[in-house]
PDB file of C-alpha atoms in Angstrom:
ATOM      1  CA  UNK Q   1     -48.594 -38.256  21.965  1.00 47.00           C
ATOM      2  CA  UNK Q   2     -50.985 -40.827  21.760  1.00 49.00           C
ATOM      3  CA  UNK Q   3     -50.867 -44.763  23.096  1.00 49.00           C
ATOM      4  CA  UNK Q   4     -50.148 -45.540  19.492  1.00 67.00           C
ATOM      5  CA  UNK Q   5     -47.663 -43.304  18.726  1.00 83.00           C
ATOM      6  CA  UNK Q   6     -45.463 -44.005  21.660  1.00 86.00           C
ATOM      7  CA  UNK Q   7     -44.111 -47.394  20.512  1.00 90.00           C
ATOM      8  CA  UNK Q   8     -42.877 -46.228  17.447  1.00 92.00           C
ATOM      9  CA  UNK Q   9     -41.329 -43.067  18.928  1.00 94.00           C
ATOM     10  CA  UNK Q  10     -39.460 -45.022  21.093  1.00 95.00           C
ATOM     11  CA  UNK Q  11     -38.538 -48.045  17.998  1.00 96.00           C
ATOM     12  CA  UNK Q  12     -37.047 -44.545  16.206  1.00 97.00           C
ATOM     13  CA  UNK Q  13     -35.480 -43.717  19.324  1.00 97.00           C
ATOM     14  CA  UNK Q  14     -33.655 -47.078  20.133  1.00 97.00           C
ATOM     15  CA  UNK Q  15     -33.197 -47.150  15.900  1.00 97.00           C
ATOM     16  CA  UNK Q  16     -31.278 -44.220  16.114  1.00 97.00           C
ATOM     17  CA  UNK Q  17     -28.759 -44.767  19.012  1.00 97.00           C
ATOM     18  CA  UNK Q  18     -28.153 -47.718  16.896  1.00 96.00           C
ATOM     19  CA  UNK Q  19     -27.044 -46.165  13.920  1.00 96.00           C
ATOM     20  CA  UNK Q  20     -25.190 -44.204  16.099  1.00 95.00           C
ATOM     21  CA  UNK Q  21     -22.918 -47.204  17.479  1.00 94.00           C
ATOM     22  CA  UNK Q  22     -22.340 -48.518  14.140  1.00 93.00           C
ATOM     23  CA  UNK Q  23     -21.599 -44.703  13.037  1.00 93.00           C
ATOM     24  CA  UNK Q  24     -18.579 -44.533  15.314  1.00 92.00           C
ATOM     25  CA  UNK Q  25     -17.782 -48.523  15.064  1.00 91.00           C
ATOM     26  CA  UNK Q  26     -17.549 -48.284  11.593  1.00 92.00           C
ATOM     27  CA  UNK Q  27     -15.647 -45.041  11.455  1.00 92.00           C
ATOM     28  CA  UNK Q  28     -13.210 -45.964  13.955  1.00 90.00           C
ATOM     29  CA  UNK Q  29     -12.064 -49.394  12.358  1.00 90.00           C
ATOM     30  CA  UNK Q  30     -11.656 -47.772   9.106  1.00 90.00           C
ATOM     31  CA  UNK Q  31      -9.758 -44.629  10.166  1.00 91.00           C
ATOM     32  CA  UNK Q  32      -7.946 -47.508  12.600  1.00 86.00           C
ATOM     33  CA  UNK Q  33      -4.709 -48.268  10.027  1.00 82.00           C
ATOM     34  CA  UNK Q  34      -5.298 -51.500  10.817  1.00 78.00           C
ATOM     35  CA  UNK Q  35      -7.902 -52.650   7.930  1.00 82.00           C
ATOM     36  CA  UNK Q  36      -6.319 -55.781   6.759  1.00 82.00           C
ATOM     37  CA  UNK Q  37      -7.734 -59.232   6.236  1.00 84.00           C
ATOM     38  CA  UNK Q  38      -7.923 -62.134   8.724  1.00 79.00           C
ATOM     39  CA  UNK Q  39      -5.911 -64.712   8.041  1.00 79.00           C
ATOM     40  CA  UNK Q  40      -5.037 -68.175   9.201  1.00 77.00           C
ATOM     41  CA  UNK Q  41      -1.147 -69.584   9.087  1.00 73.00           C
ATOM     42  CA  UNK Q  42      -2.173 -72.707   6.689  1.00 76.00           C
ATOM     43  CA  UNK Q  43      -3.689 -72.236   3.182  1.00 85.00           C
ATOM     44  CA  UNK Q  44      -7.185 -72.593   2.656  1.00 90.00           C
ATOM     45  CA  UNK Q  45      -7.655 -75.981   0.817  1.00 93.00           C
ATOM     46  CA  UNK Q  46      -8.702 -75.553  -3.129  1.00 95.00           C
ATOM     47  CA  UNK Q  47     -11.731 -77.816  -3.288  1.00 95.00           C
ATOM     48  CA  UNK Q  48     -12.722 -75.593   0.335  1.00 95.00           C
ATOM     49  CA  UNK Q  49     -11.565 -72.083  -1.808  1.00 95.00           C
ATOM     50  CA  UNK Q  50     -13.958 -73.231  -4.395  1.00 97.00           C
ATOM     51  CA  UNK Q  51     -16.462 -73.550  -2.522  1.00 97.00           C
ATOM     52  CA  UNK Q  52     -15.543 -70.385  -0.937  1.00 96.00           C
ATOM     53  CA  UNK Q  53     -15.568 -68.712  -4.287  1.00 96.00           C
ATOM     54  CA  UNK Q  54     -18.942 -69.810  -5.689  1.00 97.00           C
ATOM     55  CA  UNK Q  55     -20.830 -68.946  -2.266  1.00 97.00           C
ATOM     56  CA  UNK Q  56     -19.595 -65.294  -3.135  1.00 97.00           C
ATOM     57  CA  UNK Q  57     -20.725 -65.117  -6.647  1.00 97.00           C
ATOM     58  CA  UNK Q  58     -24.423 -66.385  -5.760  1.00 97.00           C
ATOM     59  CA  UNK Q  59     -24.931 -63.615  -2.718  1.00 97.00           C
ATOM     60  CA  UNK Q  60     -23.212 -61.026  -5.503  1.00 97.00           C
ATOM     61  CA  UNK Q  61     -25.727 -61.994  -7.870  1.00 97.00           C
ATOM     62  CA  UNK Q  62     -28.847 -62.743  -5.540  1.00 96.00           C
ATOM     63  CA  UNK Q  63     -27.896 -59.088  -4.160  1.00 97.00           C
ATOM     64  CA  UNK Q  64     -27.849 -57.706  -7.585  1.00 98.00           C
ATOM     65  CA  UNK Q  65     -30.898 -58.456  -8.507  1.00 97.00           C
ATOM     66  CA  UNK Q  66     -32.405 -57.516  -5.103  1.00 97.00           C
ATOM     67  CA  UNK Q  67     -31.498 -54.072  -5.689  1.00 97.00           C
ATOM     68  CA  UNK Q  68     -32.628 -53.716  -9.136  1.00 97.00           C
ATOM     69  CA  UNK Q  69     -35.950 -54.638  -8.041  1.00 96.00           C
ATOM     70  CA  UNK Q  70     -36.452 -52.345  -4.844  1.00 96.00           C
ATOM     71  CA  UNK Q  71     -34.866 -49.796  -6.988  1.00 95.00           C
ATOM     72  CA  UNK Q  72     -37.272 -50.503  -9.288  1.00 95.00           C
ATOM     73  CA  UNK Q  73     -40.210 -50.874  -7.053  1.00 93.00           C
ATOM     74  CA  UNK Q  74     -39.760 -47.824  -5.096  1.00 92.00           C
ATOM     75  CA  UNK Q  75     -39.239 -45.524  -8.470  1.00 92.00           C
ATOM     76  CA  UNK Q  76     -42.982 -47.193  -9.447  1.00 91.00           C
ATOM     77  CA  UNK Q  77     -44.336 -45.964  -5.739  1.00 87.00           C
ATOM     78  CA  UNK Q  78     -42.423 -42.416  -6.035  1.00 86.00           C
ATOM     79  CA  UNK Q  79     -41.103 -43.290  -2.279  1.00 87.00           C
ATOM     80  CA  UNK Q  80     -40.833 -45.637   0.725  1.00 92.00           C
ATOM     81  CA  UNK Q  81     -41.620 -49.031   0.086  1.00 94.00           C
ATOM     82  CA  UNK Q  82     -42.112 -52.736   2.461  1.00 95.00           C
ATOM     83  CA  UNK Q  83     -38.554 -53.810   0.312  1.00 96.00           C
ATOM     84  CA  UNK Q  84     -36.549 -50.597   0.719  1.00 96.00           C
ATOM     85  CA  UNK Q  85     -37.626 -50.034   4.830  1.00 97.00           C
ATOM     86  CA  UNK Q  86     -36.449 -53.689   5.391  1.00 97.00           C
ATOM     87  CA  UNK Q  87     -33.142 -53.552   3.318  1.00 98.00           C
ATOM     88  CA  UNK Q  88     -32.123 -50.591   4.804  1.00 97.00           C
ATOM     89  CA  UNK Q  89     -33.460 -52.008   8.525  1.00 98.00           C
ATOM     90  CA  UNK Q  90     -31.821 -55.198   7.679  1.00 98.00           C
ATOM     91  CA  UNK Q  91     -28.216 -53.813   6.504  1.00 97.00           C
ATOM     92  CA  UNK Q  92     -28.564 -51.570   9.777  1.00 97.00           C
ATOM     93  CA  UNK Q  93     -28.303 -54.439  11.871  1.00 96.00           C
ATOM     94  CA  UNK Q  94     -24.981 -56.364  10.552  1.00 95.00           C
ATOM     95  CA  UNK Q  95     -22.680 -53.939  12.512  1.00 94.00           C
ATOM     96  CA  UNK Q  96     -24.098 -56.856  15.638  1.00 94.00           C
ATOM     97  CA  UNK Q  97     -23.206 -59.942  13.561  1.00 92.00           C
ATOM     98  CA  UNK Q  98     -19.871 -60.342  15.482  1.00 90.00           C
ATOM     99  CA  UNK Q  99     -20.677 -59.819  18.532  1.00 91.00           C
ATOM    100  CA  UNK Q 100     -21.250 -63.754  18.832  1.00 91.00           C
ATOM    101  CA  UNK Q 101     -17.626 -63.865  19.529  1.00 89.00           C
ATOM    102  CA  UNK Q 102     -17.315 -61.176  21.801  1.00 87.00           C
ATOM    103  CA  UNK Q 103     -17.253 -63.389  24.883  1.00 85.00           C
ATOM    104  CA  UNK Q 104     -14.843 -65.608  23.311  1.00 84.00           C
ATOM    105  CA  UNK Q 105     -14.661 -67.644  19.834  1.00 86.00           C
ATOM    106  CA  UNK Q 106     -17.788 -69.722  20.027  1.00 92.00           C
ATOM    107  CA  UNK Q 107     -18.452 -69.180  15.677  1.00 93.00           C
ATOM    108  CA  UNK Q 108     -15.842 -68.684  12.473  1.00 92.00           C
ATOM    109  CA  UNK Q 109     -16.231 -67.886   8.869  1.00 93.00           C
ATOM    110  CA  UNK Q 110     -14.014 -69.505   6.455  1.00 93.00           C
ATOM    111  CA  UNK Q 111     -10.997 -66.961   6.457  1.00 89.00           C
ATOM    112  CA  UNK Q 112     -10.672 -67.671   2.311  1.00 92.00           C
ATOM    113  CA  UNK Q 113     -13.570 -65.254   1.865  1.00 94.00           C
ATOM    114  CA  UNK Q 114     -12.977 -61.800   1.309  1.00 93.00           C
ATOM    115  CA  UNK Q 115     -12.747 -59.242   4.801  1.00 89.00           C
ATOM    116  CA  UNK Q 116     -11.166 -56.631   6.082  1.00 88.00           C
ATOM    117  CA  UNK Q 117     -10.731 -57.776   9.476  1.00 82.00           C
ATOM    118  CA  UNK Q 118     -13.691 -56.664  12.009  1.00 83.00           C
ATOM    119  CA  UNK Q 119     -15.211 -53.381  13.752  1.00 88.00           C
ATOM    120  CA  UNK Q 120     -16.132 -55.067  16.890  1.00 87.00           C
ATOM    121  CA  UNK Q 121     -13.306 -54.072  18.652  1.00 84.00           C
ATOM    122  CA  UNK Q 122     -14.366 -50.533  18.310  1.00 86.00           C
ATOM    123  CA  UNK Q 123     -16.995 -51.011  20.632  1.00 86.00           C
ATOM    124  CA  UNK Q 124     -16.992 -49.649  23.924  1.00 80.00           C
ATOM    125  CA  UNK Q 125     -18.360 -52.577  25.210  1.00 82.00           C
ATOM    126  CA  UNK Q 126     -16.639 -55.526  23.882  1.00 84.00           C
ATOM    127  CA  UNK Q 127     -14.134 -57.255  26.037  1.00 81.00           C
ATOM    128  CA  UNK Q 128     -10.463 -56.789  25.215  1.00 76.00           C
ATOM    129  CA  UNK Q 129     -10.637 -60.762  25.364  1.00 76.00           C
ATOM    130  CA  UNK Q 130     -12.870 -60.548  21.829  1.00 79.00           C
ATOM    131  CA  UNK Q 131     -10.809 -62.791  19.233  1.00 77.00           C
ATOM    132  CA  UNK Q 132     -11.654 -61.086  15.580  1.00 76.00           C
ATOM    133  CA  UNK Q 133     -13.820 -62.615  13.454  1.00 80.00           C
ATOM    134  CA  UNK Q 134     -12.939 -62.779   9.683  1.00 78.00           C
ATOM    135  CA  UNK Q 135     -15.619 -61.186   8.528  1.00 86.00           C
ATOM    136  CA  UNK Q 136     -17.221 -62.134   5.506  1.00 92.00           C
ATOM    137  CA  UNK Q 137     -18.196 -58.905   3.247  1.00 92.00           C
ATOM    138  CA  UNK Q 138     -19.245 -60.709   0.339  1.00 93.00           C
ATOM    139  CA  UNK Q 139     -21.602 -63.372   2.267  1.00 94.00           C
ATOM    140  CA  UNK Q 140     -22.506 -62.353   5.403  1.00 94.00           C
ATOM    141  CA  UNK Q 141     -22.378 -58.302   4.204  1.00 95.00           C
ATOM    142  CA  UNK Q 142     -24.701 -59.570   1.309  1.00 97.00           C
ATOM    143  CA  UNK Q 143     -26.885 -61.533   4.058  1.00 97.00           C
ATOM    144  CA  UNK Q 144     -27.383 -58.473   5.768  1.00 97.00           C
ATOM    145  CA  UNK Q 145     -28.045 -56.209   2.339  1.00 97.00           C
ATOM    146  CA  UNK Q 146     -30.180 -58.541   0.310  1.00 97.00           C
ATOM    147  CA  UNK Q 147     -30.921 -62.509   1.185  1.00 97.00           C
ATOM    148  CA  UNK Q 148     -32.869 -61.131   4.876  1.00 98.00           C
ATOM    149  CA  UNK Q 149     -34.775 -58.335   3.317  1.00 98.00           C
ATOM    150  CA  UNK Q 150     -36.179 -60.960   0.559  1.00 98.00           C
ATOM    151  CA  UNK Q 151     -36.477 -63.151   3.052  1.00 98.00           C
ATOM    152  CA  UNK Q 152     -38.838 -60.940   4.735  1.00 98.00           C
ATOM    153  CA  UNK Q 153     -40.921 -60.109   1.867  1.00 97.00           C
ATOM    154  CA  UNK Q 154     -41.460 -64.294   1.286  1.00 97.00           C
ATOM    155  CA  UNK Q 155     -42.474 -64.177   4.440  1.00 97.00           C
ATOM    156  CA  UNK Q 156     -44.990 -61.864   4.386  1.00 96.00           C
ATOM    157  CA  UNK Q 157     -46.471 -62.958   1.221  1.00 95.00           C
ATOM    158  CA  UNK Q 158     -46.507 -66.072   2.352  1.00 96.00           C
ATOM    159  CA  UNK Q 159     -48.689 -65.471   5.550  1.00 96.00           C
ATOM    160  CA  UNK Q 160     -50.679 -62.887   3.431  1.00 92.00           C
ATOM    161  CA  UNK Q 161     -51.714 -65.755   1.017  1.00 93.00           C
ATOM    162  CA  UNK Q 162     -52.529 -67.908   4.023  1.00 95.00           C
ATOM    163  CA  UNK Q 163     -54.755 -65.405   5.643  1.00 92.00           C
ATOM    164  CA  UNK Q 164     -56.761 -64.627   2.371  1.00 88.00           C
ATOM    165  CA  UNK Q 165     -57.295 -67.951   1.949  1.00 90.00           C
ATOM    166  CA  UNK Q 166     -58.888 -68.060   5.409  1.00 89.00           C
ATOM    167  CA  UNK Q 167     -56.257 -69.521   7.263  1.00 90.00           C
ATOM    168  CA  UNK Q 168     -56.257 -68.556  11.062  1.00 91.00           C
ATOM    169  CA  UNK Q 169     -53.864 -65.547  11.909  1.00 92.00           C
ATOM    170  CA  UNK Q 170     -51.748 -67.437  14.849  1.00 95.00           C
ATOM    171  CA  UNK Q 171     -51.522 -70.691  13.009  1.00 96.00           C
ATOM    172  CA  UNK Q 172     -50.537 -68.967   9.728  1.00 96.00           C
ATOM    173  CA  UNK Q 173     -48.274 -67.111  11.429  1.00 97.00           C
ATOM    174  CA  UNK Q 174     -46.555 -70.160  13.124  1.00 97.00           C
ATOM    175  CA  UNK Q 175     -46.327 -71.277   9.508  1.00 98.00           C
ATOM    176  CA  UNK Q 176     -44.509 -68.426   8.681  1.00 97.00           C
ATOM    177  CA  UNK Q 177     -42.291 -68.677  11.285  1.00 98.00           C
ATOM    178  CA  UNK Q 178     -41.485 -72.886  11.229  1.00 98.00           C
ATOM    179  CA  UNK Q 179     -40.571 -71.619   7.058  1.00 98.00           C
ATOM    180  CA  UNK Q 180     -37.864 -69.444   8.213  1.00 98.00           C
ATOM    181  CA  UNK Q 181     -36.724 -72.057  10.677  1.00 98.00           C
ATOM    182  CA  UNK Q 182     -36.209 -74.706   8.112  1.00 97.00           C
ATOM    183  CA  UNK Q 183     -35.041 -72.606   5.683  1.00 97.00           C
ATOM    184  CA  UNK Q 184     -32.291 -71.045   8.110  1.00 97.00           C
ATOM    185  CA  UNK Q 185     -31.573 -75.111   9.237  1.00 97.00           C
ATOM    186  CA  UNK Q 186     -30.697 -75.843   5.010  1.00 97.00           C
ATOM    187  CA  UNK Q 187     -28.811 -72.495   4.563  1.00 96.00           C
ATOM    188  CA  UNK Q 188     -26.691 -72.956   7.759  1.00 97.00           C
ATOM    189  CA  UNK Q 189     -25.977 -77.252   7.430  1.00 97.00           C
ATOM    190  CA  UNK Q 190     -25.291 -76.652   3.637  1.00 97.00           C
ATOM    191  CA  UNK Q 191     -22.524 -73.617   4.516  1.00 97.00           C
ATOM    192  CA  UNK Q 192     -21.208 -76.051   7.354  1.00 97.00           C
ATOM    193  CA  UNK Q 193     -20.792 -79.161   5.328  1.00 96.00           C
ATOM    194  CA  UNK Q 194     -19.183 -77.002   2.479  1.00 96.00           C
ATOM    195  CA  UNK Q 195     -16.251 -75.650   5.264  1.00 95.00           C
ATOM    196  CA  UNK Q 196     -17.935 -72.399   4.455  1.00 96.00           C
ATOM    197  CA  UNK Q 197     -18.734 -71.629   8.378  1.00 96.00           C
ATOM    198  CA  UNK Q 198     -18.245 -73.347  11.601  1.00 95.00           C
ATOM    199  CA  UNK Q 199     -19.402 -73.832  15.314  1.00 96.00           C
ATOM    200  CA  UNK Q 200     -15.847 -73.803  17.276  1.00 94.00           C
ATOM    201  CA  UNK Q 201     -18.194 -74.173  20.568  1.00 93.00           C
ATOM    202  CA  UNK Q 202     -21.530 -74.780  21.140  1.00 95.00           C
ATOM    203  CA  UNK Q 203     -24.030 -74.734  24.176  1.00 93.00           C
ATOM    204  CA  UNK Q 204     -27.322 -76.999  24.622  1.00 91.00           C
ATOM    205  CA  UNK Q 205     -28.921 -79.404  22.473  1.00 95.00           C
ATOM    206  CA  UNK Q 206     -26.565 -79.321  18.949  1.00 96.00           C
ATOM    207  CA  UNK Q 207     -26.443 -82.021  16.270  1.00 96.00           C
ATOM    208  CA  UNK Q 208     -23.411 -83.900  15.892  1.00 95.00           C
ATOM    209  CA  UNK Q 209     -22.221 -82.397  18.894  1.00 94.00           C
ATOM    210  CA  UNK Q 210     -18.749 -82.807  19.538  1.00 94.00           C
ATOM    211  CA  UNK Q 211     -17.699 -83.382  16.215  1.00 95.00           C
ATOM    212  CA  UNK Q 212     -16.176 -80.517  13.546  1.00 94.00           C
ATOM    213  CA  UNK Q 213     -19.564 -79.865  12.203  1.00 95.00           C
ATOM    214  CA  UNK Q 214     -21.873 -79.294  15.257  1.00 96.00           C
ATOM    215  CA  UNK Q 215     -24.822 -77.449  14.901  1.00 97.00           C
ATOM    216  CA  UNK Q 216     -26.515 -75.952  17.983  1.00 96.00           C
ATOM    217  CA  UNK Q 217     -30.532 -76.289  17.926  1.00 96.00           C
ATOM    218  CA  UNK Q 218     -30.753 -72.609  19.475  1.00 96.00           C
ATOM    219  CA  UNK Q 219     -29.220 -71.444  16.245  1.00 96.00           C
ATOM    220  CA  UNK Q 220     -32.380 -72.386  14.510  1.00 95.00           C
ATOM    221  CA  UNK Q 221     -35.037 -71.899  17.103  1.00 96.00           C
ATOM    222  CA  UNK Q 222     -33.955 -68.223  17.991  1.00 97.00           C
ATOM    223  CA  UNK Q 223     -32.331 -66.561  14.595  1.00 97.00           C
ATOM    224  CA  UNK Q 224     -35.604 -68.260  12.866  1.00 97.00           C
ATOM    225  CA  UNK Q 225     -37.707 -65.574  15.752  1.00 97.00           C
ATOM    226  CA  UNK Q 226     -35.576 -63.157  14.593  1.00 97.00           C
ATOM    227  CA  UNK Q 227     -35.395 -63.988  10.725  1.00 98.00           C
ATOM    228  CA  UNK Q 228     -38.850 -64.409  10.896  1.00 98.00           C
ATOM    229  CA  UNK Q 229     -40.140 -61.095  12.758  1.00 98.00           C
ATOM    230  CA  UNK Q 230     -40.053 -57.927  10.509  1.00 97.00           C
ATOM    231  CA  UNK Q 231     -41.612 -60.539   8.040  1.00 97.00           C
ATOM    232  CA  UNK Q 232     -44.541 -60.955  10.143  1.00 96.00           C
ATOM    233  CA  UNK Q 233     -45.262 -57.710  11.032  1.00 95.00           C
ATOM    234  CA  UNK Q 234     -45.238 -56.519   7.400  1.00 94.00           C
ATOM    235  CA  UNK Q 235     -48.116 -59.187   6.910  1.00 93.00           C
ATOM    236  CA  UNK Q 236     -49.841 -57.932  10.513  1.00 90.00           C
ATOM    237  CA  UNK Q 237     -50.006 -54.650   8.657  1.00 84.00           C
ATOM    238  CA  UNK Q 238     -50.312 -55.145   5.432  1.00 80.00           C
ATOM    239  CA  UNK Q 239     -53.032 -57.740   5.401  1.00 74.00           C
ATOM    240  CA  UNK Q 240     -54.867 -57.073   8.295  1.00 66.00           C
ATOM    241  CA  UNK Q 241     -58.791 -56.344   8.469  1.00 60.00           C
ATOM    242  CA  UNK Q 242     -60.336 -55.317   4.759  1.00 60.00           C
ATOM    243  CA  UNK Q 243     -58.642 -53.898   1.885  1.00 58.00           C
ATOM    244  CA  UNK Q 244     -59.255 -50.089   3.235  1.00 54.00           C
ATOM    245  CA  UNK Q 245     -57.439 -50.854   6.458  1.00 55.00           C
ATOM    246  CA  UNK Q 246     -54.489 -52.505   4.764  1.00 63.00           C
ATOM    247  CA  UNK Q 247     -51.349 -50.527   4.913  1.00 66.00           C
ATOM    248  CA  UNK Q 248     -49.187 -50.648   0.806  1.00 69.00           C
ATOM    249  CA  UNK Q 249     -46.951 -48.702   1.772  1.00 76.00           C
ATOM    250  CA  UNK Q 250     -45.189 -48.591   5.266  1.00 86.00           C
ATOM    251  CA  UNK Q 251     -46.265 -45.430   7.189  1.00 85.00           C
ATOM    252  CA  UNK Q 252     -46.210 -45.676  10.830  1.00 85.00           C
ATOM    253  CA  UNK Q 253     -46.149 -42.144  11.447  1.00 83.00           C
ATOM    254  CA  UNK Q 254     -47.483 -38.947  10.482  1.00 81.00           C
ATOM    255  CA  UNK Q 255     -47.040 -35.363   9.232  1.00 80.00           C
ATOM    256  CA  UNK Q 256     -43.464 -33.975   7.913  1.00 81.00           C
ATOM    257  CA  UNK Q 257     -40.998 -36.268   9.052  1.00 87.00           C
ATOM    258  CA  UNK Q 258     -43.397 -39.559   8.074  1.00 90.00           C
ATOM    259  CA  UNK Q 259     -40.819 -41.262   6.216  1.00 92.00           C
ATOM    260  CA  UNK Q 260     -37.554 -40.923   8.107  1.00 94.00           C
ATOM    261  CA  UNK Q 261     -39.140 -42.108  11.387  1.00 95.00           C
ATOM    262  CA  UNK Q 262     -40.670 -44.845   9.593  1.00 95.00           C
ATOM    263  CA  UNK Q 263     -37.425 -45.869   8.834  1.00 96.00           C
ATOM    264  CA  UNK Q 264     -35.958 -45.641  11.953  1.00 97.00           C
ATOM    265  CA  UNK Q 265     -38.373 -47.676  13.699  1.00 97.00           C
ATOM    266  CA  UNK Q 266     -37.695 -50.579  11.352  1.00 97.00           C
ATOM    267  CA  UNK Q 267     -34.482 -49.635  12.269  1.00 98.00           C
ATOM    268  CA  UNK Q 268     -35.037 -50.107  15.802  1.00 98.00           C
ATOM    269  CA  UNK Q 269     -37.259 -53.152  15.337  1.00 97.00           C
ATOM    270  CA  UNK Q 270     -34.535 -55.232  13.384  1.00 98.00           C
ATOM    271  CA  UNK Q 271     -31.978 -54.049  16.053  1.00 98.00           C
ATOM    272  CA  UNK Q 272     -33.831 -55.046  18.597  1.00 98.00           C
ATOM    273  CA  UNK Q 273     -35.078 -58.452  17.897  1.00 98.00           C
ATOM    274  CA  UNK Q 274     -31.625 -59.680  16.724  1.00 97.00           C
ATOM    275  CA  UNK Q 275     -29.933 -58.037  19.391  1.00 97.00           C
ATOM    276  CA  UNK Q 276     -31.804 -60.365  21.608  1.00 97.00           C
ATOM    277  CA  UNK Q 277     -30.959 -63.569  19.700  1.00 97.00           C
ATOM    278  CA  UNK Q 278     -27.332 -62.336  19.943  1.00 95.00           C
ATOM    279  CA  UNK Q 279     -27.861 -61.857  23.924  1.00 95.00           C
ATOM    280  CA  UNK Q 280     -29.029 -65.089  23.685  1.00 96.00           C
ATOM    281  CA  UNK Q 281     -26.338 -66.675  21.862  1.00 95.00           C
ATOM    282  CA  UNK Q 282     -24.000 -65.423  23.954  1.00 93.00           C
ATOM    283  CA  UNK Q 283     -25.707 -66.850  27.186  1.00 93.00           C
ATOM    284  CA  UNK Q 284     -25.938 -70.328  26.142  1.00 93.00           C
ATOM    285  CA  UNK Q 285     -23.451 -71.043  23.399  1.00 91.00           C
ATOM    286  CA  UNK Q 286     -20.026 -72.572  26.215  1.00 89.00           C
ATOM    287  CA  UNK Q 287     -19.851 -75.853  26.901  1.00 89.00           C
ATOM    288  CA  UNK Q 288     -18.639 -78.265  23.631  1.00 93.00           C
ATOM    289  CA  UNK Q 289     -15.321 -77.332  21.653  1.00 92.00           C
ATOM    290  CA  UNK Q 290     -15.305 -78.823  18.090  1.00 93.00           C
ATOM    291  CA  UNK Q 291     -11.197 -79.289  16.662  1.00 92.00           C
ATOM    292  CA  UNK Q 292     -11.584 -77.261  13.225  1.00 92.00           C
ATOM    293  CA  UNK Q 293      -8.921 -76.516  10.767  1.00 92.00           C
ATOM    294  CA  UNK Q 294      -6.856 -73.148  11.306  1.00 88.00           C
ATOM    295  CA  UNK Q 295      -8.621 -71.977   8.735  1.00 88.00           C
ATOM    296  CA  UNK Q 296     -12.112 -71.656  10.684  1.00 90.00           C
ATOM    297  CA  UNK Q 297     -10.484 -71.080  13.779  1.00 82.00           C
ATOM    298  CA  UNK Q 298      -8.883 -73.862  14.729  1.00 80.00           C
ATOM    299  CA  UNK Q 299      -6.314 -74.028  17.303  1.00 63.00           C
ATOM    300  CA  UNK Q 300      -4.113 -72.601  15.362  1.00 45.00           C
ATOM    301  CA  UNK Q 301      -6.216 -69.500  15.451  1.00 51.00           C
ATOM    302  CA  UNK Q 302      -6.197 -66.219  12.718  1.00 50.00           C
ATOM    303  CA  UNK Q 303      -4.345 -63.197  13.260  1.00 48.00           C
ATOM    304  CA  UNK Q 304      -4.460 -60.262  11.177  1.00 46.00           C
ATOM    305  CA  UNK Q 305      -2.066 -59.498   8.126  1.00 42.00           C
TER     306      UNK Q 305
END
């Protein structure tokens, strides 16, 4: 096997243990019995359930039309295209999302939106201390599906339109990445002062620290790396050298099996990079407890009904 080769043998490798995890995470918690909703003892307030509501509806929709269009696009291309390996990458990787809690409740949805309880427990290597994290399946499932894999193709055009117009790679790929950052910093601040989401503890420089709405500054800084990544490595490939050179359509290996370990390396990529922001969440995010209503995991906590 060449020097090449060997880095996405082992992304397809690490890509498929992962699938594996979420395989027997995912089968276990719903062959558990126990596949109820979180819930907290007080009622969600109906200005906060509105909100709630409406934040649903936009991922439902901004998801539909996602997968009209890679549907679409990969039908034109007869197979694998940059918007299917990413959404399929992407949606790999939300089996991690909880594990932000699995240390102890540092982060809460709102429990108003729709979830079936979590799958973390199922995981051999979560603490029995983990406190279950209302899952959201229409936001944070929809995240995972559609809004990151989009995200990734702005990205790339975006640094691809920099480049041709003979912008340095490194800067225009700082560009790239300081776009996901602020974008993340709006998406996040906008769910927070909505009730939508919440910091119950946070670790290091934070905004407003102390107070129900804290923000930590990691948040942005590190899920904007990982946000940012698969985005641009798409342009690193795809508009790299001259137009012969330039890879359409994702192909990172050869011969029979092209494809599927294609896949599985973007697998392995978009595992990897947010399982390190989620390493590093857990490292720094202890220090500041915010009060926040039952219903995003106050003191009063959620239990499942």
């Amino acid at each position: 096997m060449t020097a090449r080769r060997w880095p996405v043998a082992a992304l397809a490798a690490t890509g498929s243990v992962a699938l594996l995890v979420q395989i027997v995470a995912y089968g276990a918690w719903l062959t558990s019995g126990k596949l109820g909703p979180v819930r907290s003892i007080g009622p969600v307030p109906a200005d906060v359930a509105r909100n709630v509501h409406a934040a649903e509806l936009t991922l439902v929709g901004l998801a539909a039309v996602w997968l009209v269009l890679v549907g679409w696009t990969s039908w034109q291309q007869r197979g694998l295209t940059w918007p299917l390996l990413w959404t399929a990458a992407w949606a790999s990787a939300y089996w991690q999302e909880p594990l932000v809690n699995a240390r102890r409740r540092t982060f809460s949805f709102n429990d108003g939106f729709v979830n079936f309880g979590d799958w973390t427990t199922h995981l051999p290597f979560v603490p029995d201390s983990y406190q279950p994290l209302p899952e959201a399946l229409l936001l944070e499932g929809l995240v995972f599906l559609a809004l990151l894999p989009a995200l990734t193709m702005v990205v790339a055009g975006l640094v691809g339109w920099l480049l041709r117009r003979g912008l340095g790679r490194a800067v225009a790929f700082v560009v790239g990445y300081v776009a996901v950052v602020a974008f993340d910093v709006c998406f996040e601040l906008a769910g927070i002062s909505q009730d939508l989401l919440a910091y119950v503890e946070v670790g290091g420089p934070a905004l407003r620290s102390g107070d129900p709405d804290q923000w930590p500054l990691y948040e942005g800084v590190a899920i904007g790396a990982a946000w940012a990544f698969p985005g641009l490595l798409t342009a690193a490939r795809r508009d790299r050298g001259d137009a012969a050179c330039r890879e359409v359509r994702p192909r990172w290996w050869g011969g029979r099996w092209a494809t599927l370990v294609t896949l599985l390396a973007a697998v392995g990529v978009v595992n990897v990079v947010f399982g390190l922001y989620n390493a590093g969440y857990l490292a720094i995010m202890a220090g500041t407890v915010a009060d926040q209503p039952p219903w995003l995991g106050g003191a009063v906590g959620l239990v499942a009904r």
